[in-house]
mmCIF file of C-alpha atoms and ligand atoms in Angstrom:
data_model
loop_
_atom_site.group_PDB
_atom_site.id
_atom_site.type_symbol
_atom_site.label_atom_id
_atom_site.label_comp_id
_atom_site.label_asym_id
_atom_site.label_seq_id
_atom_site.Cartn_x
_atom_site.Cartn_y
_atom_site.Cartn_z
ATOM 1 C CA MET A 1 -0.321 27.897 14.781
ATOM 2 C CA LYS A 2 2.697 25.786 14.520
ATOM 3 C CA TRP A 3 4.205 24.373 11.490
ATOM 4 C CA LEU A 4 6.613 21.390 11.263
ATOM 5 C CA ILE A 5 8.032 21.243 7.860
ATOM 6 C CA THR A 6 9.997 17.862 6.512
ATOM 7 C CA GLY A 7 12.225 17.994 3.678
ATOM 8 C CA ALA A 8 12.246 21.555 4.009
ATOM 9 C CA ALA A 9 15.153 22.164 1.682
ATOM 10 C CA GLY A 10 13.598 21.242 -1.099
ATOM 11 C CA MET A 11 11.634 22.925 -3.879
ATOM 12 C CA VAL A 12 8.329 23.008 -2.370
ATOM 13 C CA GLY A 13 9.593 22.649 1.521
ATOM 14 C CA THR A 14 11.625 25.901 0.826
ATOM 15 C CA ASP A 15 8.823 28.216 -0.787
ATOM 16 C CA LEU A 16 6.704 26.983 2.101
ATOM 17 C CA ARG A 17 8.833 27.514 4.598
ATOM 18 C CA ASN A 18 9.503 31.275 3.301
ATOM 19 C CA GLU A 19 5.523 31.968 2.667
ATOM 20 C CA LEU A 20 4.984 31.000 6.519
ATOM 21 C CA ALA A 21 7.664 33.274 7.739
ATOM 22 C CA SER A 22 6.923 36.129 5.780
ATOM 23 C CA ARG A 23 3.258 35.766 7.712
ATOM 24 C CA GLY A 24 4.761 35.672 10.961
ATOM 25 C CA GLU A 25 4.096 31.933 11.561
ATOM 26 C CA ASP A 26 5.769 29.547 13.757
ATOM 27 C CA VAL A 27 7.908 26.949 11.904
ATOM 28 C CA VAL A 28 10.186 24.541 12.729
ATOM 29 C CA ALA A 29 11.556 23.566 9.099
ATOM 30 C CA LEU A 30 13.424 20.570 8.786
ATOM 31 C CA ALA A 31 15.585 19.580 6.275
ATOM 32 C CA LYS A 32 16.662 15.789 5.322
ATOM 33 C CA SER A 33 20.038 16.655 7.636
ATOM 34 C CA ASP A 34 17.989 17.523 10.311
ATOM 35 C CA LEU A 35 15.352 14.606 10.063
ATOM 36 C CA ASP A 36 15.268 11.645 7.984
ATOM 37 C CA ILE A 37 11.401 10.532 7.596
ATOM 38 C CA ALA A 38 12.419 7.100 7.222
ATOM 39 C CA ASN A 39 13.546 6.995 10.500
ATOM 40 C CA ARG A 40 10.473 6.069 13.055
ATOM 41 C CA ASP A 41 12.423 7.053 16.354
ATOM 42 C CA GLU A 42 13.539 10.060 15.685
ATOM 43 C CA VAL A 43 10.144 11.087 13.326
ATOM 44 C CA LEU A 44 8.460 10.302 16.892
ATOM 45 C CA ARG A 45 11.047 12.353 18.987
ATOM 46 C CA PHE A 46 10.899 15.695 16.681
ATOM 47 C CA VAL A 47 7.526 15.904 16.396
ATOM 48 C CA THR A 48 6.868 14.919 20.120
ATOM 49 C CA ASP A 49 9.321 17.699 20.722
ATOM 50 C CA ALA A 50 8.049 20.332 18.998
ATOM 51 C CA ARG A 51 4.162 19.710 19.045
ATOM 52 C CA PRO A 52 2.719 21.522 15.876
ATOM 53 C CA ASP A 53 -0.708 22.185 15.056
ATOM 54 C CA PHE A 54 0.499 21.132 11.589
ATOM 55 C CA ILE A 55 2.795 18.677 9.796
ATOM 56 C CA VAL A 56 3.642 19.395 6.243
ATOM 57 C CA ASN A 57 5.395 16.157 4.392
ATOM 58 C CA CYS A 58 7.346 18.566 1.828
ATOM 59 C CA ALA A 59 10.189 15.181 1.855
ATOM 60 C CA ALA A 60 9.960 12.311 -0.635
ATOM 61 C CA TYR A 61 11.494 10.683 -3.024
ATOM 62 C CA THR A 62 11.404 12.055 -6.162
ATOM 63 C CA LYS A 63 13.570 10.468 -8.763
ATOM 64 C CA VAL A 64 10.703 9.158 -11.051
ATOM 65 C CA ASP A 65 13.025 7.190 -13.410
ATOM 66 C CA LEU A 66 15.396 6.068 -11.207
ATOM 67 C CA ALA A 67 12.812 4.811 -8.695
ATOM 68 C CA GLU A 68 11.866 1.893 -11.522
ATOM 69 C CA THR A 69 14.937 0.471 -10.331
ATOM 70 C CA GLU A 70 15.110 1.665 -6.503
ATOM 71 C CA GLU A 71 11.407 0.849 -5.805
ATOM 72 C CA SER A 72 11.857 -0.746 -2.235
ATOM 73 C CA LEU A 73 13.596 2.715 -1.329
ATOM 74 C CA ALA A 74 10.687 4.714 -2.885
ATOM 75 C CA ASN A 75 8.394 2.907 -0.590
ATOM 76 C CA ALA A 76 10.263 3.415 2.289
ATOM 77 C CA ILE A 77 10.310 7.056 1.849
ATOM 78 C CA ASN A 78 7.096 7.859 0.355
ATOM 79 C CA GLY A 79 5.225 4.992 1.942
ATOM 80 C CA SER A 80 6.427 3.769 4.962
ATOM 81 C CA ALA A 81 7.688 7.063 6.428
ATOM 82 C CA VAL A 82 4.100 8.422 6.475
ATOM 83 C CA GLU A 83 3.096 5.999 8.346
ATOM 84 C CA PHE A 84 5.607 7.419 10.658
ATOM 85 C CA LEU A 85 4.984 10.873 10.438
ATOM 86 C CA VAL A 86 0.924 9.509 11.029
ATOM 87 C CA GLU A 87 1.705 7.700 14.048
ATOM 88 C CA ALA A 88 3.706 11.130 15.295
ATOM 89 C CA ALA A 89 0.976 13.424 14.300
ATOM 90 C CA ASP A 90 -1.810 11.340 16.121
ATOM 91 C CA ARG A 91 0.290 11.424 19.411
ATOM 92 C CA VAL A 92 0.577 14.979 19.551
ATOM 93 C CA ASP A 93 -2.996 15.806 17.732
ATOM 94 C CA ALA A 94 -1.714 17.333 14.602
ATOM 95 C CA GLN A 95 -3.017 17.448 11.279
ATOM 96 C CA LEU A 96 -0.307 15.919 8.499
ATOM 97 C CA VAL A 97 -0.600 17.357 5.336
ATOM 98 C CA GLN A 98 0.778 15.165 2.927
ATOM 99 C CA ILE A 99 1.624 15.735 -0.614
ATOM 100 C CA SER A 100 0.961 13.961 -3.563
ATOM 101 C CA THR A 101 0.815 13.481 -7.437
ATOM 102 C CA ASP A 102 -0.861 13.130 -10.590
ATOM 103 C CA PHE A 103 1.285 10.150 -11.129
ATOM 104 C CA VAL A 104 -1.181 8.244 -9.016
ATOM 105 C CA PHE A 105 -3.426 7.925 -12.045
ATOM 106 C CA ASP A 106 -3.096 6.219 -15.300
ATOM 107 C CA GLY A 107 -4.008 8.572 -17.688
ATOM 108 C CA SER A 108 -6.966 7.140 -19.449
ATOM 109 C CA SER A 109 -9.536 9.394 -18.695
ATOM 110 C CA GLN A 110 -11.132 11.825 -21.038
ATOM 111 C CA ARG A 111 -12.103 14.536 -18.137
ATOM 112 C CA PRO A 112 -10.030 16.178 -15.738
ATOM 113 C CA TYR A 113 -9.616 13.742 -12.485
ATOM 114 C CA ASP A 114 -11.406 14.190 -9.209
ATOM 115 C CA VAL A 115 -10.617 13.433 -6.045
ATOM 116 C CA ASN A 116 -12.926 10.255 -5.736
ATOM 117 C CA ASP A 117 -11.638 8.989 -9.061
ATOM 118 C CA PRO A 118 -9.810 5.440 -8.972
ATOM 119 C CA THR A 119 -6.043 5.311 -8.960
ATOM 120 C CA ALA A 120 -3.764 3.242 -10.987
ATOM 121 C CA PRO A 121 -0.106 4.230 -10.724
ATOM 122 C CA LEU A 122 1.981 3.468 -14.204
ATOM 123 C CA SER A 123 5.202 3.582 -12.557
ATOM 124 C CA ALA A 124 7.100 2.962 -9.268
ATOM 125 C CA TYR A 125 7.106 6.233 -8.402
ATOM 126 C CA GLY A 126 2.830 6.906 -8.297
ATOM 127 C CA ARG A 127 2.961 3.126 -6.432
ATOM 128 C CA SER A 128 5.140 4.190 -3.882
ATOM 129 C CA LYS A 129 3.278 7.858 -3.496
ATOM 130 C CA LEU A 130 -0.070 5.911 -3.204
ATOM 131 C CA ILE A 131 1.067 3.542 -0.376
ATOM 132 C CA GLY A 132 1.811 7.256 1.130
ATOM 133 C CA GLU A 133 -2.073 8.479 -0.003
ATOM 134 C CA GLN A 134 -3.113 5.231 1.711
ATOM 135 C CA ALA A 135 -0.992 5.722 5.301
ATOM 136 C CA ALA A 136 -2.388 9.746 5.388
ATOM 137 C CA ALA A 137 -5.774 8.997 4.156
ATOM 138 C CA ARG A 138 -7.298 10.370 7.714
ATOM 139 C CA HIS A 139 -5.372 13.177 7.458
ATOM 140 C CA THR A 140 -5.086 15.498 4.454
ATOM 141 C CA VAL A 141 -3.641 14.749 0.971
ATOM 142 C CA VAL A 142 -2.912 17.636 -1.252
ATOM 143 C CA ARG A 143 -2.236 16.142 -4.779
ATOM 144 C CA THR A 144 -0.588 18.623 -7.349
ATOM 145 C CA SER A 145 1.125 18.472 -10.631
ATOM 146 C CA TRP A 146 4.319 19.574 -12.848
ATOM 147 C CA LEU A 147 5.740 21.772 -10.580
ATOM 148 C CA PHE A 148 7.897 24.012 -11.113
ATOM 149 C CA GLY A 149 9.844 26.620 -8.549
ATOM 150 C CA ILE A 150 13.383 28.609 -8.316
ATOM 151 C CA HIS A 151 14.430 26.134 -5.416
ATOM 152 C CA GLY A 152 14.511 23.003 -7.581
ATOM 153 C CA ASN A 153 15.473 21.314 -10.974
ATOM 154 C CA ASN A 154 12.283 21.336 -12.968
ATOM 155 C CA PHE A 155 11.150 21.602 -16.718
ATOM 156 C CA VAL A 156 11.581 25.753 -16.945
ATOM 157 C CA GLU A 157 15.132 25.330 -16.049
ATOM 158 C CA ALA A 158 15.556 22.073 -18.511
ATOM 159 C CA ILE A 159 13.964 23.975 -21.259
ATOM 160 C CA ARG A 160 15.976 27.175 -20.454
ATOM 161 C CA ASN A 161 19.220 25.271 -20.331
ATOM 162 C CA GLN A 162 18.418 23.685 -23.866
ATOM 163 C CA ILE A 163 18.166 26.983 -25.395
ATOM 164 C CA ARG A 164 20.938 28.587 -23.305
ATOM 165 C CA LYS A 165 23.105 25.390 -25.193
ATOM 166 C CA GLY A 166 21.587 26.835 -28.493
ATOM 167 C CA THR A 167 19.379 23.166 -29.180
ATOM 168 C CA ASN A 168 17.469 24.275 -32.016
ATOM 169 C CA PRO A 169 15.003 23.009 -33.006
ATOM 170 C CA LEU A 170 14.054 21.594 -29.250
ATOM 171 C CA ARG A 171 11.674 18.676 -29.518
ATOM 172 C CA VAL A 172 8.709 18.582 -26.628
ATOM 173 C CA VAL A 173 6.232 15.977 -26.326
ATOM 174 C CA ASN A 174 2.581 17.093 -27.456
ATOM 175 C CA ASP A 175 0.722 14.248 -25.924
ATOM 176 C CA GLN A 176 0.858 14.463 -22.825
ATOM 177 C CA ARG A 177 -2.111 17.262 -20.852
ATOM 178 C CA GLY A 178 -1.357 18.447 -17.115
ATOM 179 C CA ARG A 179 -1.812 21.761 -15.034
ATOM 180 C CA PRO A 180 1.706 23.213 -14.732
ATOM 181 C CA THR A 181 1.875 24.319 -10.808
ATOM 182 C CA TYR A 182 4.302 27.351 -9.459
ATOM 183 C CA THR A 183 5.593 26.238 -6.292
ATOM 184 C CA PRO A 184 4.788 29.657 -4.558
ATOM 185 C CA HIS A 185 0.941 29.250 -5.763
ATOM 186 C CA LEU A 186 0.982 25.241 -4.271
ATOM 187 C CA ALA A 187 2.420 26.869 -0.622
ATOM 188 C CA ARG A 188 -0.277 29.481 -0.292
ATOM 189 C CA ALA A 189 -2.857 26.786 -1.257
ATOM 190 C CA ILE A 190 -1.414 24.504 1.354
ATOM 191 C CA ILE A 191 -1.581 26.820 3.945
ATOM 192 C CA ARG A 192 -5.242 27.602 2.944
ATOM 193 C CA ILE A 193 -6.488 24.138 3.136
ATOM 194 C CA ALA A 194 -4.674 23.197 6.094
ATOM 195 C CA ASN A 195 -5.990 26.088 8.045
ATOM 196 C CA LEU A 196 -9.423 25.021 7.089
ATOM 197 C CA GLY A 197 -8.637 21.766 8.735
ATOM 198 C CA ALA A 198 -9.880 19.860 5.617
ATOM 199 C CA ARG A 199 -9.644 15.915 5.295
ATOM 200 C CA GLY A 200 -8.903 13.875 2.540
ATOM 201 C CA VAL A 201 -7.803 14.458 -0.717
ATOM 202 C CA VAL A 202 -7.672 17.562 -2.443
ATOM 203 C CA HIS A 203 -6.431 18.994 -5.590
ATOM 204 C CA TYR A 204 -4.301 21.749 -6.602
ATOM 205 C CA ALA A 205 -2.867 22.635 -9.612
ATOM 206 C CA ASP A 206 -2.217 26.013 -11.215
ATOM 207 C CA GLU A 207 -4.929 27.130 -14.421
ATOM 208 C CA PRO A 208 -5.140 26.472 -17.097
ATOM 209 C CA GLU A 209 -4.293 22.677 -18.416
ATOM 210 C CA CYS A 210 -1.737 22.213 -21.489
ATOM 211 C CA THR A 211 0.647 19.956 -22.875
ATOM 212 C CA TRP A 212 4.198 19.829 -22.270
ATOM 213 C CA PHE A 213 4.533 21.685 -25.902
ATOM 214 C CA ASP A 214 2.408 24.285 -25.327
ATOM 215 C CA PHE A 215 4.508 24.671 -21.907
ATOM 216 C CA ALA A 216 7.810 24.858 -23.745
ATOM 217 C CA CYS A 217 6.103 27.528 -26.020
ATOM 218 C CA ALA A 218 5.263 29.465 -23.309
ATOM 219 C CA ILE A 219 8.951 29.509 -21.676
ATOM 220 C CA ASN A 220 10.375 30.608 -25.118
ATOM 221 C CA GLU A 221 7.969 33.035 -25.930
ATOM 222 C CA GLU A 222 8.369 34.834 -22.275
ATOM 223 C CA LEU A 223 12.354 34.559 -22.824
ATOM 224 C CA GLY A 224 11.783 35.759 -26.048
ATOM 225 C CA SER A 225 13.739 33.266 -27.717
ATOM 226 C CA PRO A 226 14.121 32.590 -31.405
ATOM 227 C CA VAL A 227 14.393 28.773 -30.869
ATOM 228 C CA GLN A 228 11.738 26.203 -32.849
ATOM 229 C CA ILE A 229 10.131 23.999 -30.731
ATOM 230 C CA GLU A 230 9.051 20.514 -32.494
ATOM 231 C CA PRO A 231 6.064 18.761 -30.917
ATOM 232 C CA VAL A 232 6.851 15.259 -30.811
ATOM 233 C CA THR A 233 5.131 12.225 -29.203
ATOM 234 C CA SER A 234 6.144 10.157 -26.112
ATOM 235 C CA GLU A 235 7.009 6.965 -28.122
ATOM 236 C CA GLN A 236 9.929 9.417 -29.615
ATOM 237 C CA PHE A 237 11.003 10.329 -26.437
ATOM 238 C CA VAL A 238 11.210 6.935 -24.043
ATOM 239 C CA ARG A 239 11.901 7.025 -20.195
ATOM 240 C CA PRO A 240 12.319 4.367 -17.793
ATOM 241 C CA ALA A 241 9.208 5.468 -16.597
ATOM 242 C CA LYS A 242 5.884 5.426 -17.867
ATOM 243 C CA ARG A 243 3.872 8.991 -17.546
ATOM 244 C CA PRO A 244 0.217 9.557 -17.569
ATOM 245 C CA ALA A 245 -1.009 10.956 -21.136
ATOM 246 C CA TYR A 246 -3.679 12.876 -19.469
ATOM 247 C CA SER A 247 -3.090 13.724 -15.919
ATOM 248 C CA VAL A 248 -5.393 16.607 -15.562
ATOM 249 C CA LEU A 249 -6.451 17.176 -12.011
ATOM 250 C CA SER A 250 -9.644 18.642 -11.061
ATOM 251 C CA THR A 251 -9.514 21.555 -8.331
ATOM 252 C CA GLU A 252 -13.287 21.657 -7.869
ATOM 253 C CA ARG A 253 -13.083 20.145 -4.477
ATOM 254 C CA TYR A 254 -10.312 22.884 -3.621
ATOM 255 C CA GLU A 255 -12.551 25.605 -5.294
ATOM 256 C CA ARG A 256 -15.559 24.674 -3.263
ATOM 257 C CA LEU A 257 -13.536 24.376 0.098
ATOM 258 C CA THR A 258 -11.422 27.938 -0.541
ATOM 259 C CA GLY A 259 -14.020 30.075 -2.671
ATOM 260 C CA VAL A 260 -10.525 30.707 -4.465
ATOM 261 C CA ARG A 261 -9.595 30.308 -8.369
ATOM 262 C CA PRO A 262 -6.278 28.360 -8.607
ATOM 263 C CA ASP A 263 -3.879 30.854 -9.975
ATOM 264 C CA SER A 264 -2.490 31.131 -13.190
ATOM 265 C CA TRP A 265 1.223 29.122 -13.930
ATOM 266 C CA ARG A 266 1.505 32.298 -16.605
ATOM 267 C CA ASP A 267 1.930 34.480 -13.772
ATOM 268 C CA GLY A 268 4.097 31.911 -11.821
ATOM 269 C CA LEU A 269 6.540 31.696 -15.239
ATOM 270 C CA ARG A 270 6.922 35.286 -15.232
ATOM 271 C CA GLU A 271 7.453 35.507 -11.701
ATOM 272 C CA TYR A 272 10.011 32.602 -12.148
ATOM 273 C CA LEU A 273 12.192 33.896 -14.374
ATOM 274 C CA SER A 274 12.424 37.207 -12.791
ATOM 275 C CA LEU A 275 13.625 35.992 -9.671
ATOM 276 C CA ARG A 276 15.627 32.975 -11.285
ATOM 277 C CA THR A 277 18.064 34.199 -13.815
HETATM 278 N N1 NAP B 301 8.183 17.868 -8.964
HETATM 279 C C1 NAP B 301 7.006 17.659 -9.270
HETATM 280 O O1 NAP B 301 6.631 18.055 -10.270
HETATM 281 C C2 NAP B 301 5.864 17.391 -8.630
HETATM 282 C C3 NAP B 301 4.359 16.781 -8.989
HETATM 283 C C4 NAP B 301 3.768 16.403 -8.412
HETATM 284 C C5 NAP B 301 3.904 15.847 -6.865
HETATM 285 N N2 NAP B 301 5.359 16.005 -6.080
HETATM 286 C C6 NAP B 301 5.610 16.195 -4.866
HETATM 287 O O2 NAP B 301 5.344 17.274 -4.025
HETATM 288 C C7 NAP B 301 6.323 17.007 -3.212
HETATM 289 C C8 NAP B 301 7.752 17.963 -3.121
HETATM 290 O O3 NAP B 301 8.490 17.463 -4.251
HETATM 291 P P1 NAP B 301 9.472 18.719 -4.629
HETATM 292 O O4 NAP B 301 9.606 18.768 -5.940
HETATM 293 O O5 NAP B 301 9.789 19.815 -3.568
HETATM 294 O O6 NAP B 301 10.720 17.662 -4.435
HETATM 295 P P2 NAP B 301 12.321 17.886 -4.192
HETATM 296 O O7 NAP B 301 12.605 19.212 -4.210
HETATM 297 O O8 NAP B 301 12.793 16.775 -4.436
HETATM 298 O O9 NAP B 301 11.874 17.690 -2.058
HETATM 299 C C9 NAP B 301 12.121 16.745 -1.667
HETATM 300 C C10 NAP B 301 12.999 16.742 -0.720
HETATM 301 O O10 NAP B 301 12.862 15.577 0.559
HETATM 302 C C11 NAP B 301 14.173 15.571 0.899
HETATM 303 N N3 NAP B 301 14.305 13.885 1.329
HETATM 304 C C12 NAP B 301 14.488 12.834 0.489
HETATM 305 N N4 NAP B 301 14.607 11.063 1.408
HETATM 306 C C13 NAP B 301 14.105 12.400 2.629
HETATM 307 C C14 NAP B 301 14.219 11.461 3.342
HETATM 308 N N5 NAP B 301 14.149 9.902 3.670
HETATM 309 N N6 NAP B 301 13.863 12.534 4.890
HETATM 310 C C15 NAP B 301 13.606 13.563 4.854
HETATM 311 N N7 NAP B 301 14.037 14.459 3.410
HETATM 312 C C16 NAP B 301 13.889 13.748 2.755
HETATM 313 C C17 NAP B 301 14.992 15.565 -0.513
HETATM 314 O O11 NAP B 301 16.243 15.855 0.010
HETATM 315 P P3 NAP B 301 17.485 15.243 -0.986
HETATM 316 O O12 NAP B 301 17.460 15.903 -2.745
HETATM 317 O O13 NAP B 301 18.858 15.651 -0.069
HETATM 318 O O14 NAP B 301 17.140 14.031 -1.181
HETATM 319 C C18 NAP B 301 14.645 17.037 -0.804
HETATM 320 O O15 NAP B 301 14.989 17.926 -0.100
HETATM 321 C C19 NAP B 301 6.883 15.827 -3.189
HETATM 322 O O16 NAP B 301 6.030 14.978 -2.081
HETATM 323 C C20 NAP B 301 6.482 14.944 -4.605
HETATM 324 O O17 NAP B 301 6.414 13.913 -4.641
HETATM 325 C C21 NAP B 301 5.939 16.545 -7.132
#
């Protein structure tokens, strides 16, 4: 099978490229400097030249807070560009795997979000990602959440930096629940889902669910740090983009399709801390 990855220098893109390369797969990995997915002609040219079996779109506008003031740019990259990728995929009969986010939900649910639950994004970023999901609906949409990986900025790094700076106590929100996900685990899940030819929405997230506070406590513990972690509410920590209070994704469909349980983020965290020092 031949794979084409867009946004291949990003956090997920790099891990996916490495995972596929380690399996000896045929991979065309395109960073933003190689291919701007918002350029329709270029998208069509690269895809029709490469003729891949799978296109995994790891390119995205991911600045959640800045998107509130740059919504049209976010929509162009997370929305319109996905239409170009679908058009290109259809031309060569490839399957597109579009990565999406728990931020398409409003967080009012009392139970884990199923793939068919109604979406209602609270932020410009969430709305832009929903446009991308709709464009890719005939292909495959892998929704995931709370990513951390060694090739990008993420929560684990932010907490570690605060600890290194000597911030004590460290205040972390305890009223948002989700499922942290280690990007190499996501990369393996994406490959499984694509190889099965699954269409429509599939959720992948590591286990178990927790709050950002719980996640920060685990990071602190793994680092053996003496810093105190103090729980706070989102109201004490206002940011430009509103986040869903509850964005736990149900991975039932993934488990049924693959017969595999999601990985543990705690295992991912240990690996992360051993690799990124
Ligand atoms: N991070 C999370 O917690 C999270 C959670 C759920 C879902 N997701 C989704 O997961 C996917 C991967 O995210 P990530 O965390 O790996 O993000 P990332 O590290 O920011 O990677 C995104 C990559 O896309 C590139 N890019 C931006 N605009 C582009 C364009 N027009 N054409 C081509 N490439 C472009 C970026 O390049 P520059 O950096 O040079 O702009 C970056 O290398 C995204 O779809 C994101 O929405 C992320």
